[in-house]
Coordinates of C-alpha atoms in Angstrom, one line a residue:
M17 CA 83.3 119.5 100.0
Q18 CA 79.7 120.9 100.2
T19 CA 77.7 121.5 103.4
E20 CA 74.0 122.1 103.7
G21 CA 71.4 122.4 106.6
A22 CA 71.6 123.4 110.2
G23 CA 74.9 122.8 112.0
A24 CA 76.8 123.5 108.8
A25 CA 79.2 125.8 110.6
D26 CA 80.5 123.1 113.0
P27 CA 84.0 122.1 111.8
A28 CA 84.2 118.8 113.6
P29 CA 82.0 116.9 111.2
D30 CA 84.1 118.2 108.4
L31 CA 87.1 116.4 109.9
V32 CA 85.2 113.2 110.2
L33 CA 84.2 113.4 106.5
D34 CA 87.8 114.3 105.6
A35 CA 89.1 111.2 107.3
A36 CA 86.5 109.0 105.7
A37 CA 87.3 110.5 102.3
V38 CA 91.0 109.6 102.7
L39 CA 90.2 106.1 103.7
Y40 CA 87.6 105.5 101.0
A41 CA 89.7 106.8 98.2
S42 CA 92.8 104.9 99.3
G43 CA 91.5 101.3 99.4
Q44 CA 90.0 100.9 102.8
S45 CA 86.9 98.7 102.9
T46 CA 83.5 100.3 103.3
G47 CA 82.9 98.5 106.6
M48 CA 86.2 99.7 108.2
T49 CA 85.5 103.2 106.9
L50 CA 82.2 103.2 108.6
A51 CA 83.8 101.9 111.8
A52 CA 86.4 104.7 111.6
V53 CA 83.6 107.3 111.3
D54 CA 82.0 105.9 114.5
R55 CA 85.3 106.2 116.4
L56 CA 85.9 109.7 115.2
N57 CA 82.4 110.7 116.2
K58 CA 83.2 109.7 119.7
G59 CA 86.6 111.3 119.8
L60 CA 85.3 114.6 118.3
G61 CA 81.9 114.7 120.0
T62 CA 79.9 114.5 116.8
T63 CA 77.0 112.4 115.7
G64 CA 77.2 111.8 111.9
T65 CA 76.1 109.0 109.8
L66 CA 78.2 108.2 106.7
V67 CA 76.4 107.2 103.5
P68 CA 78.8 105.9 100.9
T69 CA 78.1 105.8 97.2
W70 CA 80.4 105.2 94.2
A71 CA 80.8 108.9 93.3
S72 CA 80.7 110.5 96.8
L73 CA 80.5 110.3 100.5
Q74 CA 77.7 112.0 102.5
L75 CA 77.8 112.7 106.2
V76 CA 74.4 113.3 107.6
G77 CA 74.1 115.0 111.0
Q78 CA 71.3 114.9 113.6
R79 CA 70.2 118.4 112.9
G80 CA 69.9 117.9 109.2
A81 CA 73.3 119.1 108.1
V82 CA 74.5 117.1 105.1
R83 CA 78.2 117.2 104.1
V84 CA 79.3 115.8 100.8
A85 CA 82.8 114.9 99.6
A86 CA 83.2 113.9 96.0
G87 CA 85.4 111.0 95.1
S88 CA 85.4 107.4 93.9
P89 CA 87.1 104.4 95.6
T90 CA 89.5 103.7 92.7
G91 CA 92.8 104.4 94.4
L92 CA 95.1 102.3 96.6
N93 CA 97.6 103.8 99.0
M94 CA 98.2 101.8 102.1
R95 CA 100.4 104.5 103.6
R96 CA 97.6 107.0 103.6
V97 CA 95.3 104.5 105.2
A98 CA 97.8 103.6 107.9
A99 CA 98.4 107.3 108.7
T100 CA 94.7 108.0 108.9
M101 CA 93.9 105.0 111.0
T102 CA 96.5 106.1 113.5
V103 CA 94.4 109.2 114.1
V104 CA 91.2 107.2 114.2
D105 CA 92.6 104.7 116.8
R106 CA 93.5 107.6 119.2
A107 CA 89.8 108.3 119.5
Q108 CA 89.5 105.3 121.7
D109 CA 91.8 107.0 124.3
G110 CA 89.6 110.0 124.8
P111 CA 88.6 113.3 123.2
L112 CA 90.6 114.5 120.2
D113 CA 91.9 118.0 119.5
A114 CA 90.4 119.2 116.3
G115 CA 93.5 121.2 115.3
S116 CA 95.7 118.2 115.7
V117 CA 93.4 115.9 113.8
R118 CA 93.3 118.4 110.9
D119 CA 97.1 118.6 110.7
E120 CA 97.5 114.8 110.8
L121 CA 94.8 114.3 108.2
A122 CA 96.6 116.8 106.0
S123 CA 99.8 114.9 106.5
A124 CA 98.1 111.6 105.7
R125 CA 96.9 113.0 102.4
Q126 CA 100.5 113.8 101.5
Q127 CA 101.8 110.3 102.0
P128 CA 103.5 109.4 98.7
I129 CA 103.0 106.5 96.4
S130 CA 105.8 104.0 95.9
N131 CA 109.0 105.2 94.2
T132 CA 108.6 104.8 90.4
L133 CA 111.8 102.7 90.0
I134 CA 110.9 100.4 92.9
F135 CA 107.3 100.2 91.5
S136 CA 108.7 99.2 88.1
G137 CA 111.0 96.6 89.7
A138 CA 108.1 95.2 91.7
C139 CA 106.2 94.8 88.4
A140 CA 109.1 92.8 87.0
T141 CA 109.6 90.5 90.0
G142 CA 105.8 90.0 90.3
A143 CA 105.4 89.0 86.6
G144 CA 108.6 86.9 86.7
A145 CA 107.4 85.0 89.8
L146 CA 104.0 84.4 88.3
A147 CA 105.6 83.0 85.1
V148 CA 107.5 80.5 87.3
I149 CA 104.3 79.6 89.2
F150 CA 102.4 79.0 86.0
G151 CA 105.0 76.6 84.7
A152 CA 107.6 78.6 82.7
Q153 CA 110.5 76.2 81.9
D154 CA 112.8 78.6 80.0
P155 CA 114.5 81.3 82.0
V156 CA 114.2 83.6 78.9
V157 CA 110.4 83.5 79.2
V158 CA 110.7 84.6 82.8
L159 CA 113.1 87.4 81.9
V160 CA 111.1 88.7 79.0
A161 CA 107.9 88.7 81.0
A162 CA 109.7 90.6 83.8
L163 CA 111.0 93.1 81.3
S164 CA 107.6 93.6 79.7
A165 CA 106.0 94.2 83.1
A166 CA 108.8 96.7 84.1
L167 CA 108.1 98.7 80.9
G168 CA 104.4 98.6 81.6
G169 CA 105.0 99.8 85.2
L170 CA 107.0 102.8 83.9
A171 CA 104.3 103.5 81.3
R172 CA 101.6 103.4 84.0
R173 CA 103.4 106.0 86.1
G174 CA 104.0 108.1 83.0
V175 CA 100.3 108.1 82.1
G176 CA 99.4 108.8 85.7
R177 CA 101.6 112.0 85.6
L178 CA 99.6 113.0 82.6
H179 CA 96.5 112.6 84.6
G180 CA 95.4 109.4 82.9
E181 CA 92.9 107.4 84.9
A182 CA 93.2 103.8 85.9
L183 CA 91.6 102.4 82.8
T184 CA 94.0 104.2 80.5
Q185 CA 97.0 103.1 82.6
A186 CA 95.9 99.5 82.4
F187 CA 95.2 99.6 78.7
V188 CA 98.6 101.2 77.9
A189 CA 100.5 98.7 80.1
A190 CA 98.7 95.8 78.5
L191 CA 99.3 97.2 75.0
I192 CA 103.0 97.2 75.7
A193 CA 102.8 93.6 76.9
G194 CA 101.2 92.6 73.6
L195 CA 103.8 94.5 71.6
V196 CA 106.6 92.8 73.6
G197 CA 104.9 89.5 72.9
V198 CA 105.1 90.2 69.1
I199 CA 108.8 91.0 69.3
A200 CA 109.4 87.9 71.4
D201 CA 107.6 85.8 68.8
R202 CA 109.7 87.3 66.1
L203 CA 112.8 86.3 68.1
H204 CA 111.4 82.8 68.6
V205 CA 111.1 83.1 72.4
A206 CA 109.1 80.1 73.7
D207 CA 105.5 80.8 74.9
A208 CA 105.6 84.4 73.4
T209 CA 101.9 84.5 73.1
G210 CA 101.3 82.7 76.4
L211 CA 103.1 83.5 79.7
V212 CA 105.2 86.2 78.1
V213 CA 102.1 88.4 77.6
L214 CA 99.8 87.0 80.3
C215 CA 102.1 87.4 83.3
P216 CA 102.6 91.2 82.8
A217 CA 98.9 91.5 82.4
M218 CA 98.4 89.6 85.7
V219 CA 100.0 92.5 87.6
L220 CA 97.2 94.7 86.4
V221 CA 94.4 92.6 87.8
P222 CA 92.3 94.8 90.2
G223 CA 92.1 92.2 93.0
P224 CA 91.4 94.6 95.9
H225 CA 88.4 96.1 94.1
I226 CA 87.0 92.7 93.5
L227 CA 87.4 91.8 97.2
N228 CA 86.0 95.1 98.5
G229 CA 83.1 94.6 96.1
A230 CA 82.5 91.1 97.5
L231 CA 82.6 92.5 101.1
D232 CA 80.0 95.1 100.2
L233 CA 77.7 92.5 98.7
L234 CA 78.0 90.3 101.8
S235 CA 77.1 93.4 103.9
L236 CA 74.1 94.0 101.6
R237 CA 75.5 97.3 100.2
V238 CA 74.4 95.9 96.8
S239 CA 74.7 99.1 94.7
L240 CA 78.2 99.9 95.9
G241 CA 79.3 96.4 95.7
M242 CA 78.1 96.1 92.1
A243 CA 79.8 99.4 91.3
R244 CA 83.1 98.1 92.6
L245 CA 82.8 94.9 90.7
G246 CA 81.8 96.8 87.6
F247 CA 84.9 99.0 87.8
A248 CA 87.0 95.9 88.2
A249 CA 85.4 94.4 85.1
L250 CA 86.1 97.5 83.2
V251 CA 89.8 97.3 84.2
L252 CA 90.0 93.7 83.1
T253 CA 88.3 94.6 79.8
A254 CA 90.9 97.4 79.3
V255 CA 93.7 95.0 80.0
A256 CA 92.3 92.3 77.6
T257 CA 91.7 94.9 74.9
G258 CA 95.3 96.2 75.2
L259 CA 96.7 92.6 75.0
I260 CA 94.6 91.7 72.0
L261 CA 95.4 94.9 70.1
G262 CA 99.1 94.7 70.9
L263 CA 99.3 91.1 69.6
A264 CA 97.2 92.0 66.6
A265 CA 100.0 94.3 65.4
G266 CA 101.9 91.1 64.7
D267 CA 98.8 89.2 63.5
L268 CA 99.0 87.1 66.7
D269 CA 96.5 85.9 69.3
I270 CA 96.7 85.0 73.0
A271 CA 97.5 81.3 73.2
V272 CA 94.3 79.5 74.3
G273 CA 94.1 76.2 76.1
Q274 CA 97.7 75.9 77.1
S275 CA 98.9 74.6 80.5
G276 CA 102.3 75.0 82.1
A277 CA 104.6 72.3 83.3
P278 CA 104.3 71.1 86.9
V279 CA 106.4 73.2 89.4
P280 CA 108.4 71.6 92.2
F281 CA 107.0 72.4 95.7
G282 CA 109.9 74.5 96.9
V283 CA 110.2 76.6 93.8
D284 CA 106.4 77.1 93.7
V285 CA 106.3 78.3 97.3
L286 CA 109.4 80.5 96.9
A287 CA 107.9 82.1 93.8
A288 CA 104.7 82.7 95.6
G289 CA 106.6 84.6 98.3
V290 CA 108.3 86.8 95.7
A291 CA 104.9 87.6 94.1
A292 CA 103.3 88.3 97.4
G293 CA 106.2 90.7 98.2
S294 CA 105.8 92.5 94.9
Y295 CA 102.1 93.4 95.1
P296 CA 102.2 95.4 98.3
I297 CA 104.5 97.9 96.5
F298 CA 101.8 98.4 93.9
F299 CA 99.5 99.5 96.8
S300 CA 102.2 101.7 98.4
M301 CA 102.5 99.6 101.5
P302 CA 105.2 100.7 104.0
Y303 CA 108.2 98.5 103.2
R304 CA 108.7 97.3 106.8
M305 CA 105.3 95.6 106.7
I306 CA 105.8 93.6 103.5
V307 CA 107.0 90.6 105.5
W308 CA 103.4 89.8 106.5
P309 CA 101.9 89.2 103.1
V310 CA 105.1 87.3 102.1
A311 CA 104.9 84.9 105.0
V312 CA 101.1 84.3 104.6
G313 CA 101.4 84.1 100.8
M314 CA 104.0 81.3 101.1
L315 CA 102.0 79.5 103.7
V316 CA 98.8 79.7 101.6
R317 CA 100.6 78.6 98.5
A318 CA 101.9 75.6 100.3
A319 CA 98.4 74.7 101.5
H320 CA 97.1 75.1 98.0
W321 CA 99.8 72.8 96.6
C322 CA 99.1 70.2 99.2
A323 CA 95.3 70.4 98.6
L324 CA 95.8 69.7 94.9
T325 CA 98.6 67.2 95.0
V326 CA 98.1 65.4 98.3
W327 CA 94.4 65.6 99.1
H328 CA 93.4 65.7 95.4
V329 CA 90.6 68.2 95.8
D330 CA 89.2 70.3 92.9
V331 CA 90.7 73.7 92.1
A332 CA 87.7 75.7 93.5
T333 CA 87.9 73.9 96.9
A334 CA 91.7 74.3 97.0
A335 CA 91.3 78.0 96.3
F336 CA 88.6 78.4 98.9
V337 CA 90.5 76.6 101.6
S338 CA 93.7 78.5 100.9
A339 CA 92.0 81.9 100.9
L340 CA 90.1 81.0 104.1
I341 CA 93.4 80.3 105.8
A342 CA 94.7 83.6 104.5
G343 CA 91.6 85.5 105.6
V344 CA 91.7 84.0 109.2
L345 CA 95.4 84.9 109.5
L346 CA 95.2 88.4 107.9
V347 CA 92.1 89.9 109.6
P348 CA 93.9 90.4 112.9
I349 CA 97.2 91.4 111.1
A350 CA 95.4 93.9 108.9
H351 CA 93.8 95.5 112.0
H352 CA 97.0 95.6 113.9
L353 CA 98.9 97.1 111.1
R354 CA 96.0 99.5 110.2
M355 CA 96.1 98.2 106.6
P356 CA 93.3 97.8 104.1
F357 CA 92.3 94.1 104.3
A358 CA 91.5 93.9 100.6
A359 CA 95.0 95.0 99.6
I360 CA 97.0 92.9 102.0
G361 CA 94.6 89.9 101.4
F362 CA 94.9 90.0 97.6
A363 CA 98.7 90.3 97.8
S364 CA 98.8 87.1 99.8
V365 CA 96.7 85.1 97.4
V366 CA 97.9 86.6 94.2
A367 CA 99.6 83.4 93.2
L368 CA 96.2 81.7 93.1
V369 CA 94.4 84.4 91.0
P370 CA 93.3 82.9 87.7
G371 CA 94.1 86.0 85.6
V372 CA 95.7 83.8 82.9
Y373 CA 92.5 81.9 82.4
V374 CA 90.4 85.1 82.3
F375 CA 92.5 86.8 79.6
R376 CA 92.8 83.6 77.6
M377 CA 89.0 83.2 77.7
L378 CA 88.4 86.8 76.6
S379 CA 90.8 86.4 73.7
G380 CA 89.1 83.2 72.8
V381 CA 85.7 84.9 72.8
V382 CA 87.0 87.5 70.4
R383 CA 88.5 84.8 68.1
F384 CA 85.4 82.7 68.3
A385 CA 83.3 85.6 66.9
Y386 CA 85.1 85.4 63.5
A387 CA 86.6 81.9 63.4
P388 CA 84.4 79.5 65.5
T389 CA 85.6 75.9 65.9
P390 CA 84.5 73.2 68.4
D391 CA 88.0 73.0 69.9
L392 CA 88.2 76.8 70.5
L393 CA 84.7 76.7 72.1
T394 CA 85.8 73.9 74.4
A395 CA 89.0 75.7 75.4
L396 CA 87.4 79.0 76.1
A397 CA 84.5 77.3 78.0
S398 CA 87.1 75.4 80.1
D399 CA 89.1 78.6 80.8
G400 CA 86.0 80.5 81.8
A401 CA 84.7 77.8 84.1
V402 CA 88.0 77.4 85.9
A403 CA 88.4 81.2 86.3
A404 CA 84.8 81.6 87.6
L405 CA 85.2 78.7 90.2
I406 CA 88.6 79.9 91.4
I407 CA 87.5 83.6 91.7
A408 CA 84.4 82.5 93.6
G409 CA 86.5 80.4 96.0
L410 CA 89.1 83.1 96.6
A411 CA 86.5 85.8 97.1
S412 CA 84.5 83.7 99.5
G413 CA 87.5 82.5 101.5
L414 CA 88.9 85.9 102.0
A415 CA 85.7 87.8 102.5
L416 CA 84.0 85.5 105.0
P417 CA 86.5 86.0 107.9
M418 CA 86.5 89.7 107.4
H419 CA 82.7 89.8 107.3
A420 CA 82.5 87.6 110.5
Y421 CA 84.9 90.0 112.2
A422 CA 82.8 93.0 111.2
V423 CA 79.6 91.4 112.4
A424 CA 81.2 90.4 115.7
T425 CA 82.6 93.9 116.2
A426 CA 79.2 95.5 115.5
N427 CA 77.5 93.2 117.9
R428 CA 80.0 94.0 120.6
V429 CA 79.6 97.8 120.1
T430 CA 75.8 97.4 120.2
R431 CA 75.9 95.5 123.6
V432 CA 78.2 98.2 125.0

């Protein structure tokens, strides 16, 4: 942390910036991080304005003091966010003791990520549940997809211990998924180049970053929002590259233009609950709180199923309505639990995320470059259009309730 200008010796603003840095680096939305700074300013008797950028946070004081904390919002640790927000919430009760705040922030920084074996198990259950949702009929397909995702989860943690960044972790896990797909194809496992490789890749989709980017764009923080979305695009590219290279080892490609079999309502909703319960572990959510995204995820999946099969709406409208329901329900829950909305929101709608279409489209684009055919062009255009419409519907449905809450909160504070 660097400090310049008059008032640089005052330690209270340093605590405000420390708290903001923990929240920002652990997945909290920009809007909620700014609100936390305002609360801490009141509790610690400071007056600082937070200026967030992709590479750093700046806290500008009234007397010209500028404090800078380096760090990018690429991490996700809901335990650290919850611990920090506990300190922030106490600012509403009166003045805070600087020493106590310092100790609690240090404790928040030390909150661990999910246990490696539990993390790997969650990767397996998440990928297996998604295979069921996307129409896997053979239990072997579900089991192989789950095993592949578990191996990828272990590899991600191993790369992380070697200080590999998020892009490398995603690439290695996707490469393993591709290689497992090659082995599955040699063993004549059904859908070896489809759900077997795509579902493990789905657990690598950076959904919270996409949602936080959408929230920033809605709040006209354009440069930061585009940076978040750019990072998410890089992760998706790393995943697609890993899948393509892994399959290329066996002279295979991702299956393009396939669709799964219809899934019964009860099985579909139950699988959505399993998937929604798996993703919070990726984000190091306290285990006692996982029931919330599971309950909302099952409700949202049921609404999505009804929208498609009973009301016969298009996929984009079904995604938007389902995500809107999730957003309306989860905004108060996220604030009550002091959880990052983007993480808990994405976990609840993960069963609706069109990652399969995205990866099939990217693979089709690569294949089209050296072997163009009209059928391939039609398939990749269809996958791309479906993915774009669903992503737009999900992002809008989740982001609008959160944005409305932020605007209402800001107006209430202004009136006070």
